[in-house]
Coordinates of C-alpha atoms in Angstrom, one line a residue:
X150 CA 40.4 2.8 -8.1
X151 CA 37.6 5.2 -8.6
X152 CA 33.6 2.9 -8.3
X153 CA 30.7 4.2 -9.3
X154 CA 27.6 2.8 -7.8
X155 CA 24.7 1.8 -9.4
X156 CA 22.6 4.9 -10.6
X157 CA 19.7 6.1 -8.5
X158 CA 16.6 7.1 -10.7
X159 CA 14.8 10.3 -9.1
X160 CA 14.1 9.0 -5.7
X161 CA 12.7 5.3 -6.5
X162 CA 13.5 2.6 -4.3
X163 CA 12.5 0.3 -7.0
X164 CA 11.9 1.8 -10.1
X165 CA 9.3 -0.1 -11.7
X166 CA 5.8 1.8 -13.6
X167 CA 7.5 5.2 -12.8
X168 CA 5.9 8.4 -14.5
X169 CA 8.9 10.2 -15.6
X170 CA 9.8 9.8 -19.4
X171 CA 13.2 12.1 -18.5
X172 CA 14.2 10.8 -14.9
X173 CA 16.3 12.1 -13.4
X174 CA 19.7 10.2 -12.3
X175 CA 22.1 10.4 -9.1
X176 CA 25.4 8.5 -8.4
X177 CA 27.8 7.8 -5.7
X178 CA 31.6 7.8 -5.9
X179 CA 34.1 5.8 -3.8
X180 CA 37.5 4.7 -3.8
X181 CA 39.2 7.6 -5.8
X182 CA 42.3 8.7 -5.1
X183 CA 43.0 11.7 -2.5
X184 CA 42.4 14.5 -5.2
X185 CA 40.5 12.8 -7.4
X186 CA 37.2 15.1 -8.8
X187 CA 34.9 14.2 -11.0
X188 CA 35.0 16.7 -14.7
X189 CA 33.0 14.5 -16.6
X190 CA 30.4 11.8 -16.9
X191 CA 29.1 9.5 -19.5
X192 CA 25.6 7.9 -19.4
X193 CA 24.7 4.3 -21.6
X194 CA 21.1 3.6 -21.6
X195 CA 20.4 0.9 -23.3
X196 CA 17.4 -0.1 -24.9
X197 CA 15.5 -2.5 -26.9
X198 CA 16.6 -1.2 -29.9
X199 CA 20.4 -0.3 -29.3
X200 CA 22.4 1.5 -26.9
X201 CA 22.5 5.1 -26.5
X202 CA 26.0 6.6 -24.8
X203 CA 26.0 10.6 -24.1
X204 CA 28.7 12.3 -22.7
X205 CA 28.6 15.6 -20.5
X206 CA 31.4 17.9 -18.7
X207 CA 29.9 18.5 -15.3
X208 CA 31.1 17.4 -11.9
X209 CA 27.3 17.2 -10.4
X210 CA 26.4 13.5 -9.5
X211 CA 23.1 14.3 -7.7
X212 CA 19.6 14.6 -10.1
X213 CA 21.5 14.6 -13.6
X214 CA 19.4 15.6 -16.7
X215 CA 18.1 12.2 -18.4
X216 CA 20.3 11.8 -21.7
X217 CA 18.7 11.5 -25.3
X218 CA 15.5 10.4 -26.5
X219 CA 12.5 10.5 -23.9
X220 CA 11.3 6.9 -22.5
X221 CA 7.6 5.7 -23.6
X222 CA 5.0 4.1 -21.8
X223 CA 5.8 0.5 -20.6
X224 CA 9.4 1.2 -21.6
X225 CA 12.3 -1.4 -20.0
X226 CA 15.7 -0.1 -19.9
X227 CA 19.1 -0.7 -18.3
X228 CA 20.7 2.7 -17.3
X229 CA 25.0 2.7 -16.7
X230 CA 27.3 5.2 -15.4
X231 CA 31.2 6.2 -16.0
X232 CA 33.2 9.4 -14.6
X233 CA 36.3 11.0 -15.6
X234 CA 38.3 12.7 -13.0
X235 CA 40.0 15.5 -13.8
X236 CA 43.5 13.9 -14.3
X237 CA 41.7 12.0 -17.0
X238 CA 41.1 9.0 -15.9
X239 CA 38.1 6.9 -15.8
X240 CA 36.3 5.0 -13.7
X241 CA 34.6 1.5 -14.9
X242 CA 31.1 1.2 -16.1
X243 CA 28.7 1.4 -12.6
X244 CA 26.5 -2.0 -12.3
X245 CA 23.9 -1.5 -14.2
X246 CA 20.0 0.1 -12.8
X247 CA 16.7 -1.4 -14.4
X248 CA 14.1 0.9 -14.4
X249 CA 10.9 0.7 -15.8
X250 CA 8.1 3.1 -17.0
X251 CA 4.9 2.7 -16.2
X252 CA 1.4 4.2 -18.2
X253 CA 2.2 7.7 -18.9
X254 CA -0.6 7.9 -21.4
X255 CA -4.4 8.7 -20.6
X256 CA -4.9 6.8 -24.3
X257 CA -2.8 3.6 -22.5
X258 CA -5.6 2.9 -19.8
X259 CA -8.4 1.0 -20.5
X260 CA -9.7 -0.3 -17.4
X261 CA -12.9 1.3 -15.8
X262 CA -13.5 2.0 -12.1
X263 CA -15.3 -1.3 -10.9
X264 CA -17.5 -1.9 -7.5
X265 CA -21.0 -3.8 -5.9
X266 CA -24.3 -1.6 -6.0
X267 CA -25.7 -1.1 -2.7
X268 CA -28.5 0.2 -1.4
X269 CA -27.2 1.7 1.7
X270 CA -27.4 4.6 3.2
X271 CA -24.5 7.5 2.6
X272 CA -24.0 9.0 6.0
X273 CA -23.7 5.5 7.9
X274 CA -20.0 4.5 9.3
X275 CA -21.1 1.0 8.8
X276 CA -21.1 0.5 5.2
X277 CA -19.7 -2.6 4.2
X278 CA -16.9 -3.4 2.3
X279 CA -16.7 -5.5 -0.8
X280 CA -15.3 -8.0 -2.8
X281 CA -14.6 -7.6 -6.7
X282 CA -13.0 -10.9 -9.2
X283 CA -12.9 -11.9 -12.8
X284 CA -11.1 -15.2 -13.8
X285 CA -9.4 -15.2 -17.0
X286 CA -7.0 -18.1 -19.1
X287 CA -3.2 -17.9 -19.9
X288 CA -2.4 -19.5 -23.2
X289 CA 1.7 -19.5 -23.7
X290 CA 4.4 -18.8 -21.9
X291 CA 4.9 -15.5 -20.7
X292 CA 7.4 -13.2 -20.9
X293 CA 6.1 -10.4 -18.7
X294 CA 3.3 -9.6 -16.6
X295 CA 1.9 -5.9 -15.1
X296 CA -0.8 -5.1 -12.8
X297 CA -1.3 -1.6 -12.7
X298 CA -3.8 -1.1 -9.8
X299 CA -6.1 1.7 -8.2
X300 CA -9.6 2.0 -6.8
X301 CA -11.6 4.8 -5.5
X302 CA -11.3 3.9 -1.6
X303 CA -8.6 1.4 -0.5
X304 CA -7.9 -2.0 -2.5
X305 CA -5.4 -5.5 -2.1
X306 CA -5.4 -6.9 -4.7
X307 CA -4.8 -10.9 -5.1
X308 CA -4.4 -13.7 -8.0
X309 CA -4.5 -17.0 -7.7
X310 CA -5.4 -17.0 -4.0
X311 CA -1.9 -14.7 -3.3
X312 CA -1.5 -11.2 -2.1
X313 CA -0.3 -8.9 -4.8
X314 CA 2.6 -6.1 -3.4
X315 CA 3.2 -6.0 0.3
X316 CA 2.1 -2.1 0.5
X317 CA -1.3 -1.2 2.6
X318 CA -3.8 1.3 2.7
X319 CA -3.2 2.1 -0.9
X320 CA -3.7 4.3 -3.3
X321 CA -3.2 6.5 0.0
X322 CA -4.9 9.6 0.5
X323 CA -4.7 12.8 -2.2
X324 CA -6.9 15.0 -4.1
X325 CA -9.0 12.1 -5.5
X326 CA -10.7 14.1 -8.2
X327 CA -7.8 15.9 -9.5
X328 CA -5.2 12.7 -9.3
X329 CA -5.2 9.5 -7.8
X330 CA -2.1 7.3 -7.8
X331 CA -2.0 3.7 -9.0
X332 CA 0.8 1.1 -8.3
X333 CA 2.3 -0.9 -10.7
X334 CA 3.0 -4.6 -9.7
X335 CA 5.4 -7.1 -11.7
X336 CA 3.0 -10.4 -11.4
X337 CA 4.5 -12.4 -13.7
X338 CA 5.4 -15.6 -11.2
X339 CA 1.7 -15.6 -10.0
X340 CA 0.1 -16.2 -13.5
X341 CA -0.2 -19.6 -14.8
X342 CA -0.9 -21.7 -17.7
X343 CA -4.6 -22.2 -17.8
X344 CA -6.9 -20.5 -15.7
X345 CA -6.3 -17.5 -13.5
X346 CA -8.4 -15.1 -11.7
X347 CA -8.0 -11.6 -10.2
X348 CA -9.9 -9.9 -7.4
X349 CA -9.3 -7.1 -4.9
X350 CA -10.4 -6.3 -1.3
X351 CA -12.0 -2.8 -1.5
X352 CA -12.5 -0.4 2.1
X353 CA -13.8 3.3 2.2
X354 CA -10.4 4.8 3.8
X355 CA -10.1 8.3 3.0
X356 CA -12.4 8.5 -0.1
X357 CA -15.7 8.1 1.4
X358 CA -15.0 7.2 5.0
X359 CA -15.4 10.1 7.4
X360 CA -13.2 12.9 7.8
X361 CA -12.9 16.1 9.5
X362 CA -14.1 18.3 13.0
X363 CA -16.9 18.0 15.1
X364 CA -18.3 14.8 13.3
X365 CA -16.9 14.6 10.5
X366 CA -18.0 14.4 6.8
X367 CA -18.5 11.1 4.4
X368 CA -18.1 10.8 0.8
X369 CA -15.6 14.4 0.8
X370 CA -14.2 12.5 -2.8
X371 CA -17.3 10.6 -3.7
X372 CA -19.4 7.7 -2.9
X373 CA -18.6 4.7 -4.7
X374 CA -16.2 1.6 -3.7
X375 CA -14.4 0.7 -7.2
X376 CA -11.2 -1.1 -7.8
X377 CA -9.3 -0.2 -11.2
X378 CA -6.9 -2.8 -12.6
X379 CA -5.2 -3.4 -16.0
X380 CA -3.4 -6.7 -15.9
X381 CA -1.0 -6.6 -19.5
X382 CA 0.6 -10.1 -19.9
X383 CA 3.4 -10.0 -22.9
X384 CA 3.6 -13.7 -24.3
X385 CA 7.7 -14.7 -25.2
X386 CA 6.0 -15.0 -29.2
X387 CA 5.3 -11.2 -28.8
X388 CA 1.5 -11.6 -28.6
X389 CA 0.2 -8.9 -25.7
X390 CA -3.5 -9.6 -23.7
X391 CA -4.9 -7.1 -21.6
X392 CA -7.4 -8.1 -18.2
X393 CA -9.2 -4.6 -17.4
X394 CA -11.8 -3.9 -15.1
X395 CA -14.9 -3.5 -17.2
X396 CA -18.6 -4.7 -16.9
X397 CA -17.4 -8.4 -17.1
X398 CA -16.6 -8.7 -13.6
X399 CA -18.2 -10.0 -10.2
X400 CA -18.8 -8.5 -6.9
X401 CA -19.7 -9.9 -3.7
X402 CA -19.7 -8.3 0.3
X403 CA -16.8 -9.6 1.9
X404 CA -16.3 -10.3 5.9
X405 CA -15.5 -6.9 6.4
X406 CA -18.2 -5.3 8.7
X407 CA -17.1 -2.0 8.5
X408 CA -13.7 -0.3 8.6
X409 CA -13.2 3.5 9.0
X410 CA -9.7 5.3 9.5
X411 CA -10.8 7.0 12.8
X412 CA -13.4 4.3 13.9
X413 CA -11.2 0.6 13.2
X414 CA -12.5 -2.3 11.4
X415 CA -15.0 -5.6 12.3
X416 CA -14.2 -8.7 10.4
X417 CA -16.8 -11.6 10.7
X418 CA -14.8 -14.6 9.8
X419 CA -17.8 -16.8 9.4
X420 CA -18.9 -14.6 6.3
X421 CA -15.2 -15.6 4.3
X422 CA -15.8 -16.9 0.9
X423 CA -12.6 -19.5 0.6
X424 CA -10.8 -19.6 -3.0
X425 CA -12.5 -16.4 -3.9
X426 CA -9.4 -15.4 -6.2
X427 CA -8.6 -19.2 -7.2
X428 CA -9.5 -19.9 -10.9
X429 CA -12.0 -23.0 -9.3
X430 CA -13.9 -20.9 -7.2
X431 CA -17.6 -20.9 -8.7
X432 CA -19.3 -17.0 -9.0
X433 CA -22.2 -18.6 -9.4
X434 CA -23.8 -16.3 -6.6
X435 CA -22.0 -13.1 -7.0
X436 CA -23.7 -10.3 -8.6
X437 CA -22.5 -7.7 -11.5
X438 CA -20.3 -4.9 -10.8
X439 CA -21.6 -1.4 -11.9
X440 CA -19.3 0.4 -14.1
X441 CA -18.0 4.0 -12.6
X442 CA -16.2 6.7 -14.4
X443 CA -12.8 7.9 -13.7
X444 CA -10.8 10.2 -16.2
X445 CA -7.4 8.8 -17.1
X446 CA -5.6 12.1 -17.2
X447 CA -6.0 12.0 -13.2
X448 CA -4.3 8.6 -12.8
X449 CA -0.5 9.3 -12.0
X450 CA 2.5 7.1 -11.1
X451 CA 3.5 7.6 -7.3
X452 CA 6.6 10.0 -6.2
X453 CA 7.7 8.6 -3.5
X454 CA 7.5 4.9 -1.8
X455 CA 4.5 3.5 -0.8
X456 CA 3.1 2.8 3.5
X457 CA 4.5 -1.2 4.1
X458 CA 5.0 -2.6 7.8
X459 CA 8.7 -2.3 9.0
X460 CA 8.9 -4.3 12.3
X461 CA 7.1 -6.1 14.4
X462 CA 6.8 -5.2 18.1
X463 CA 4.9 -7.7 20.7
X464 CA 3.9 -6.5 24.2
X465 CA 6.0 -6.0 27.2
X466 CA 3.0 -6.4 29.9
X467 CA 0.1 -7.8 30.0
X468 CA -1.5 -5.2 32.6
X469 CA -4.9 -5.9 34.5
X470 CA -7.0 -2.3 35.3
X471 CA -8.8 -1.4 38.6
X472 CA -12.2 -2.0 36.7
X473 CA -10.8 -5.6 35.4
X474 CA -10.3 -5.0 32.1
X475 CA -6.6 -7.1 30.5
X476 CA -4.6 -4.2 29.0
X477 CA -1.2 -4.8 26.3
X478 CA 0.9 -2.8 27.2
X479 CA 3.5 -2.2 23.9
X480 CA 5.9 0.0 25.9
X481 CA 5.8 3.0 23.4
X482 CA 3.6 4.6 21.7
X483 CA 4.0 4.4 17.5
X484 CA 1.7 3.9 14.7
X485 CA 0.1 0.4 13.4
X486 CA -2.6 -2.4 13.6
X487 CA -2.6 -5.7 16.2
X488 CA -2.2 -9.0 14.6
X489 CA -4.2 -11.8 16.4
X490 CA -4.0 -15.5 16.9
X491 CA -7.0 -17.2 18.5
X492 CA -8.7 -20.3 18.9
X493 CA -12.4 -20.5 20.3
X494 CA -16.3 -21.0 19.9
X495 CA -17.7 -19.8 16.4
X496 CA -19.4 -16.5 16.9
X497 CA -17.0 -15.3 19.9
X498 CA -15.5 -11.6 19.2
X499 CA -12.4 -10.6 20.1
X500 CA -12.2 -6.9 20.7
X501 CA -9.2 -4.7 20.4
X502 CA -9.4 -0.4 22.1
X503 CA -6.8 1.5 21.3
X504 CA -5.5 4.4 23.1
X505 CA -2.0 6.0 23.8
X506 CA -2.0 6.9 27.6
X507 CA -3.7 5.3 30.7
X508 CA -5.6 7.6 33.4
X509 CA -5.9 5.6 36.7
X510 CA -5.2 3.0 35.2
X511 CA -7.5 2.5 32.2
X512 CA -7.3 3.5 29.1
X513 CA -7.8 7.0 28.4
X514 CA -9.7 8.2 25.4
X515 CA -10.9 11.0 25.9
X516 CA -8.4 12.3 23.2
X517 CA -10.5 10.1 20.7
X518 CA -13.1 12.2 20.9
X519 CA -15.9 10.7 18.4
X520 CA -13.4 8.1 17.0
X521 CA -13.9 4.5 18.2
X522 CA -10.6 3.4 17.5
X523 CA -11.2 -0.5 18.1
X524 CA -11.0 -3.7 16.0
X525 CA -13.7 -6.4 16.4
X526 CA -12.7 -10.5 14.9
X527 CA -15.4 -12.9 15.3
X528 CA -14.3 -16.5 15.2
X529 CA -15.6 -18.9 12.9
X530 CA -14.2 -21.5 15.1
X531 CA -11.7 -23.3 13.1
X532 CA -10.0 -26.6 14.8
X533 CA -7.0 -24.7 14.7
X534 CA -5.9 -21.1 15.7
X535 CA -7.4 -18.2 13.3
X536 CA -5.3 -15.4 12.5
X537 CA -6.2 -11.6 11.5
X538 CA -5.3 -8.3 11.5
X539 CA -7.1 -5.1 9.8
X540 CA -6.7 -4.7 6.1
X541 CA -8.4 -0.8 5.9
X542 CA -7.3 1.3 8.9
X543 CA -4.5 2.2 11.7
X544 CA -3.8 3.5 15.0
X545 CA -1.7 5.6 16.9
X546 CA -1.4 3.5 20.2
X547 CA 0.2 2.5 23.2
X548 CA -1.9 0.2 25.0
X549 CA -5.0 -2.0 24.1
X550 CA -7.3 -3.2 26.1
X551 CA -8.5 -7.1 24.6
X552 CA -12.2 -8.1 25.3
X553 CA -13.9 -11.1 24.8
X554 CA -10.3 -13.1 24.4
X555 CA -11.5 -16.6 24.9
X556 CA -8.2 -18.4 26.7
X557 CA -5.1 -17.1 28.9
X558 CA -4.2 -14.3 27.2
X559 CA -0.8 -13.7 29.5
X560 CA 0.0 -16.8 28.3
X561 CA -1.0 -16.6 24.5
X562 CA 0.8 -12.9 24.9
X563 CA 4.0 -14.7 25.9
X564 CA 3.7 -16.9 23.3
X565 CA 3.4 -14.4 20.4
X566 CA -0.1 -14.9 20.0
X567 CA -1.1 -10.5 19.9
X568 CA 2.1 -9.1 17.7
X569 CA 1.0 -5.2 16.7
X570 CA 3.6 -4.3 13.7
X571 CA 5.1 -0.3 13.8
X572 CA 6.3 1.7 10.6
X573 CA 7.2 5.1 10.8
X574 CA 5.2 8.0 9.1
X575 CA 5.6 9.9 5.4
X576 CA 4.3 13.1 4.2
X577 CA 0.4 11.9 3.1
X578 CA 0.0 8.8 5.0
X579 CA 0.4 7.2 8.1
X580 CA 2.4 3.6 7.9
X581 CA 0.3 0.9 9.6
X582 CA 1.1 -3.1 9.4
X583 CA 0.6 -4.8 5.8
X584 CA -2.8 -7.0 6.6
X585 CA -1.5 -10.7 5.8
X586 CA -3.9 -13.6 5.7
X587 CA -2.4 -16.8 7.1
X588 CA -0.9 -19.0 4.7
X589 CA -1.0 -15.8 2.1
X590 CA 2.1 -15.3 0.3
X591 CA 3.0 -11.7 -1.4
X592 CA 4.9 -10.4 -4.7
X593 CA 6.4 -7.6 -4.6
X594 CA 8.5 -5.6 -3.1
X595 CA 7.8 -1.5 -1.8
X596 CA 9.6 0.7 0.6
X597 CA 9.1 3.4 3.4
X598 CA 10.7 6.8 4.3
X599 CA 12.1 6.6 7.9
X600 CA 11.0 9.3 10.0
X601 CA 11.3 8.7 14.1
X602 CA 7.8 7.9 15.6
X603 CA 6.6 10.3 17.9
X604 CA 6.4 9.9 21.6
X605 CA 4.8 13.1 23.4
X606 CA 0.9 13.2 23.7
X607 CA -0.5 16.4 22.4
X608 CA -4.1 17.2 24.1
X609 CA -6.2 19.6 21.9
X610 CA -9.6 21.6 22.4
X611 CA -11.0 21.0 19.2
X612 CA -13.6 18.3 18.7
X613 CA -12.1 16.9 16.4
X614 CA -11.5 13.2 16.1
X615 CA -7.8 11.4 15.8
X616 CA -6.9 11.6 12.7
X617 CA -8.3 14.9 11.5
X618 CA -5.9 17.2 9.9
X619 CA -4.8 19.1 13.3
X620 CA -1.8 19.0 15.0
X621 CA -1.2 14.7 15.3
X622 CA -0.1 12.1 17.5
X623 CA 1.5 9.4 16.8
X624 CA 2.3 9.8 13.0
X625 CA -1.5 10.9 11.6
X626 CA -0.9 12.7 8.3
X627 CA -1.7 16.1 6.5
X628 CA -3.7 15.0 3.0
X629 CA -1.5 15.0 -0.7

């Protein structure tokens, strides 16, 4: 018996806030009979209003022409497949596919870039990051929920004290000023009845933070940290609400110090603000955002699957160097970022150097050239163990030497205590470890292109930092 499988739609993994009205569609056959071809196909859609059935002669199952009318904006449809062989039979109706559209609209945005006014100064690597929230009340029961989410830098977004998506160093890197990519996010389990609030973590990543040869250059895209969010909640009575970004929102710094793609991040844990994104927490002491522009007929849906962590590797030696320093040792060398837990004095700093080959021993960074390439934690001495990893950046590593670890670290190492997580690369960004707060839960689901990790160091003349669009190790990418 001929089975159809479920129908892809273009290349989504999940297809939910996609920007094609037409998609495209591709199927798989199985169990036909020996000489059994596909002559013919029939597509149901079927919408809101009804369901629409089109037939076509063709034999192609791979990127089919969408059938009838054109999807709108915000659009929810279930999308079914049949073939006909050429003896005439057919096959039963494929399981269905949701798919979803997302804004396709510049006249269906609202929301305004978003972001704290510093005084700081431009060309510094030690800008800090920032903090943006607005709390809002849910009166009904709600159908549906979509956070469609950007910023001019990087962003997490959270509500109600939960990580929104399980994707990283988004909106990625592109041609900021001629498009930028948002994510749409299905939220609708992490609103509740009553008071809610939003907020995002915002980092310069490839927007403002430096890039290029010989020192690099800062604000390439502009100079401004703004998150851009347009939460729609659809009531089951029909009534719709929209939470955009606008002059009605708060900013604060948050406990990132810093955090550069070529330099790391420093996160002072005794600067958190707990329950930041909890509908309780009191802004009293927050300040008002300044209000950015950004043209909505840049913003587009993403193409292709967004960076997420796929495994977690932990060391296989805990190595000690001629000069004394305590080296991990993660037996290859792949992209990502080191997740901690550590207990000790308030104010200690843990710090994590990166580099992908030892020389005599140490670790060799010569490669670096101007990038740092280290994490920094300081404690805030917690009774218990404190755990962090970097939200905003990512290395291409082998070995990291630890500094300043205060407690056995063979034996926290054994124990699971320094985990560093490894996703392969895709075309336009590099695929570090999703930054997870303990005790953070996400929604969400996002997916990554495989592509094998490479394993050969390249040495280069150029004074160029890692990173910089040369020839890369370890899965550093070419721009959008």
């Amino acid at each position: 018996m001929t089975i159809v499988s479920a129908p892809r739609i273009e290349h989504h993994r999940d297809p939910i806030g996609i920007g094609e009205s037409r998609p495209r569609l591709s199927w798989r056959l199985s169990g036909a009979p020996d000489g059994w071809r596909q002559e013919r196909y029939a597509v149901t859609v079927v919408r809101e209003d009804g369901e629409e059935r089109v037939e076509v002669t063709s034999a192609t199952q791979v990127l089919v022409p969408w059938p009838g009318r054109a999807l709108g904006s915000r659009e929810r449809v279930r999308v079914h497949v049949a073939a006909q062989g050429v003896d005439g039979s057919w096959s039963d109706r494929s399981p269905e596919t949701w798919l979803e559209t997302g804004l396709l609209h510049a006249e269906d945005w609202s929301a305004q870039p978003v972001g704290l006014d510093l005084d700081e100064d431009p060309e510094s690597d030690a800008r800090r990051a920032t903090l943006v929230r607005r709390s809002f009340r849910i009166d009904g029961t709600i159908a549906r929920a979509r956070l469609y989410a950007t910023a001019h830098g990087l962003y997490e977004a959270e509500i109600n004290g939960i990580r929104v998506g399980s994707d990283t160093l988004s909106p990625g890197w592109t041609v900021y000023r001629e498009r930028l990519r948002y994510y749409t996010y299905d939220v609708t389990d992490l609103l509740v009845d009553g008071e809610n609030a939003l907020g995002a973590w915002l980092g310069d990543g490839w927007y403002r933070g430096r890039l290029g040869w010989r020192g690099g250059h800062r604000n390439v895209f502009g100079g401004d940290l703004s998150f851009l969010g347009q939460l729609e909640i659809v009531y089951a009575d029909g009534r719709r609400e929209t939470v955009a970004t606008d002059g009605s929102w708060k900013a604060a710094l948050s406990p990132i110090l810093r955090s550069g793609i070529y330099d790391g991040e420093d996160y002072d844990a005794r600067q958190e603000i707990p329950g930041w994104t909890t509908a309780s927490f009191d802004e009293g002491g927050w300040l008002p955002v300044a209000v950015r522009t950004r043209d909505p007929r840049t913003l587009v849906a993403p193409t292709a699957p967004p960076v997420r962590v796929t495994q977690e590797v932990a060391p296989i030696a805990v190595l000690t160097s001629p000069g004394g320093a305590r080296i991990l040792d993660f037996g290859q060398n792949l992209v990502g970022r080191v997740r901690i837990r550590v207990a000790g004095p308030r104010g200690a700093t843990v710090t994590l150097r990166t580099a992908e080959v030892l020389q005599e021993g140490e670790i060799y960074t010569r490669p670096l050239r101007s990038a740092r390439s280290s994490d920094a934690y300081t404690l805030d001495g917690r009774p218990a163990s404190e755990e962090w990893e970097p939200r905003f950046t990512f290395h291409g590593f082998r070995y990291v030497e630890v500094s300043g670890w205060p407690g056995d670290l063979d034996a926290d190492a054994a124990a699971g205590a320094l985990r560093r997580g490894r996703c392969p690369t895709r075309r336009a960004a590099a695929c570090p470890v999703q930054a997870s707060a303990p005790g953070r839960r996400s929604a969400g689901r996002t997916a990554c292109r495989f592509r094998p990790p490479r394993r050969r160091v390249r040495r280069h003349r150029s004074a160029a930092p890692s990173g910089a669009p040369r020839p890369r190790p370890a899965g550093r990418a070419a721009p959008a």
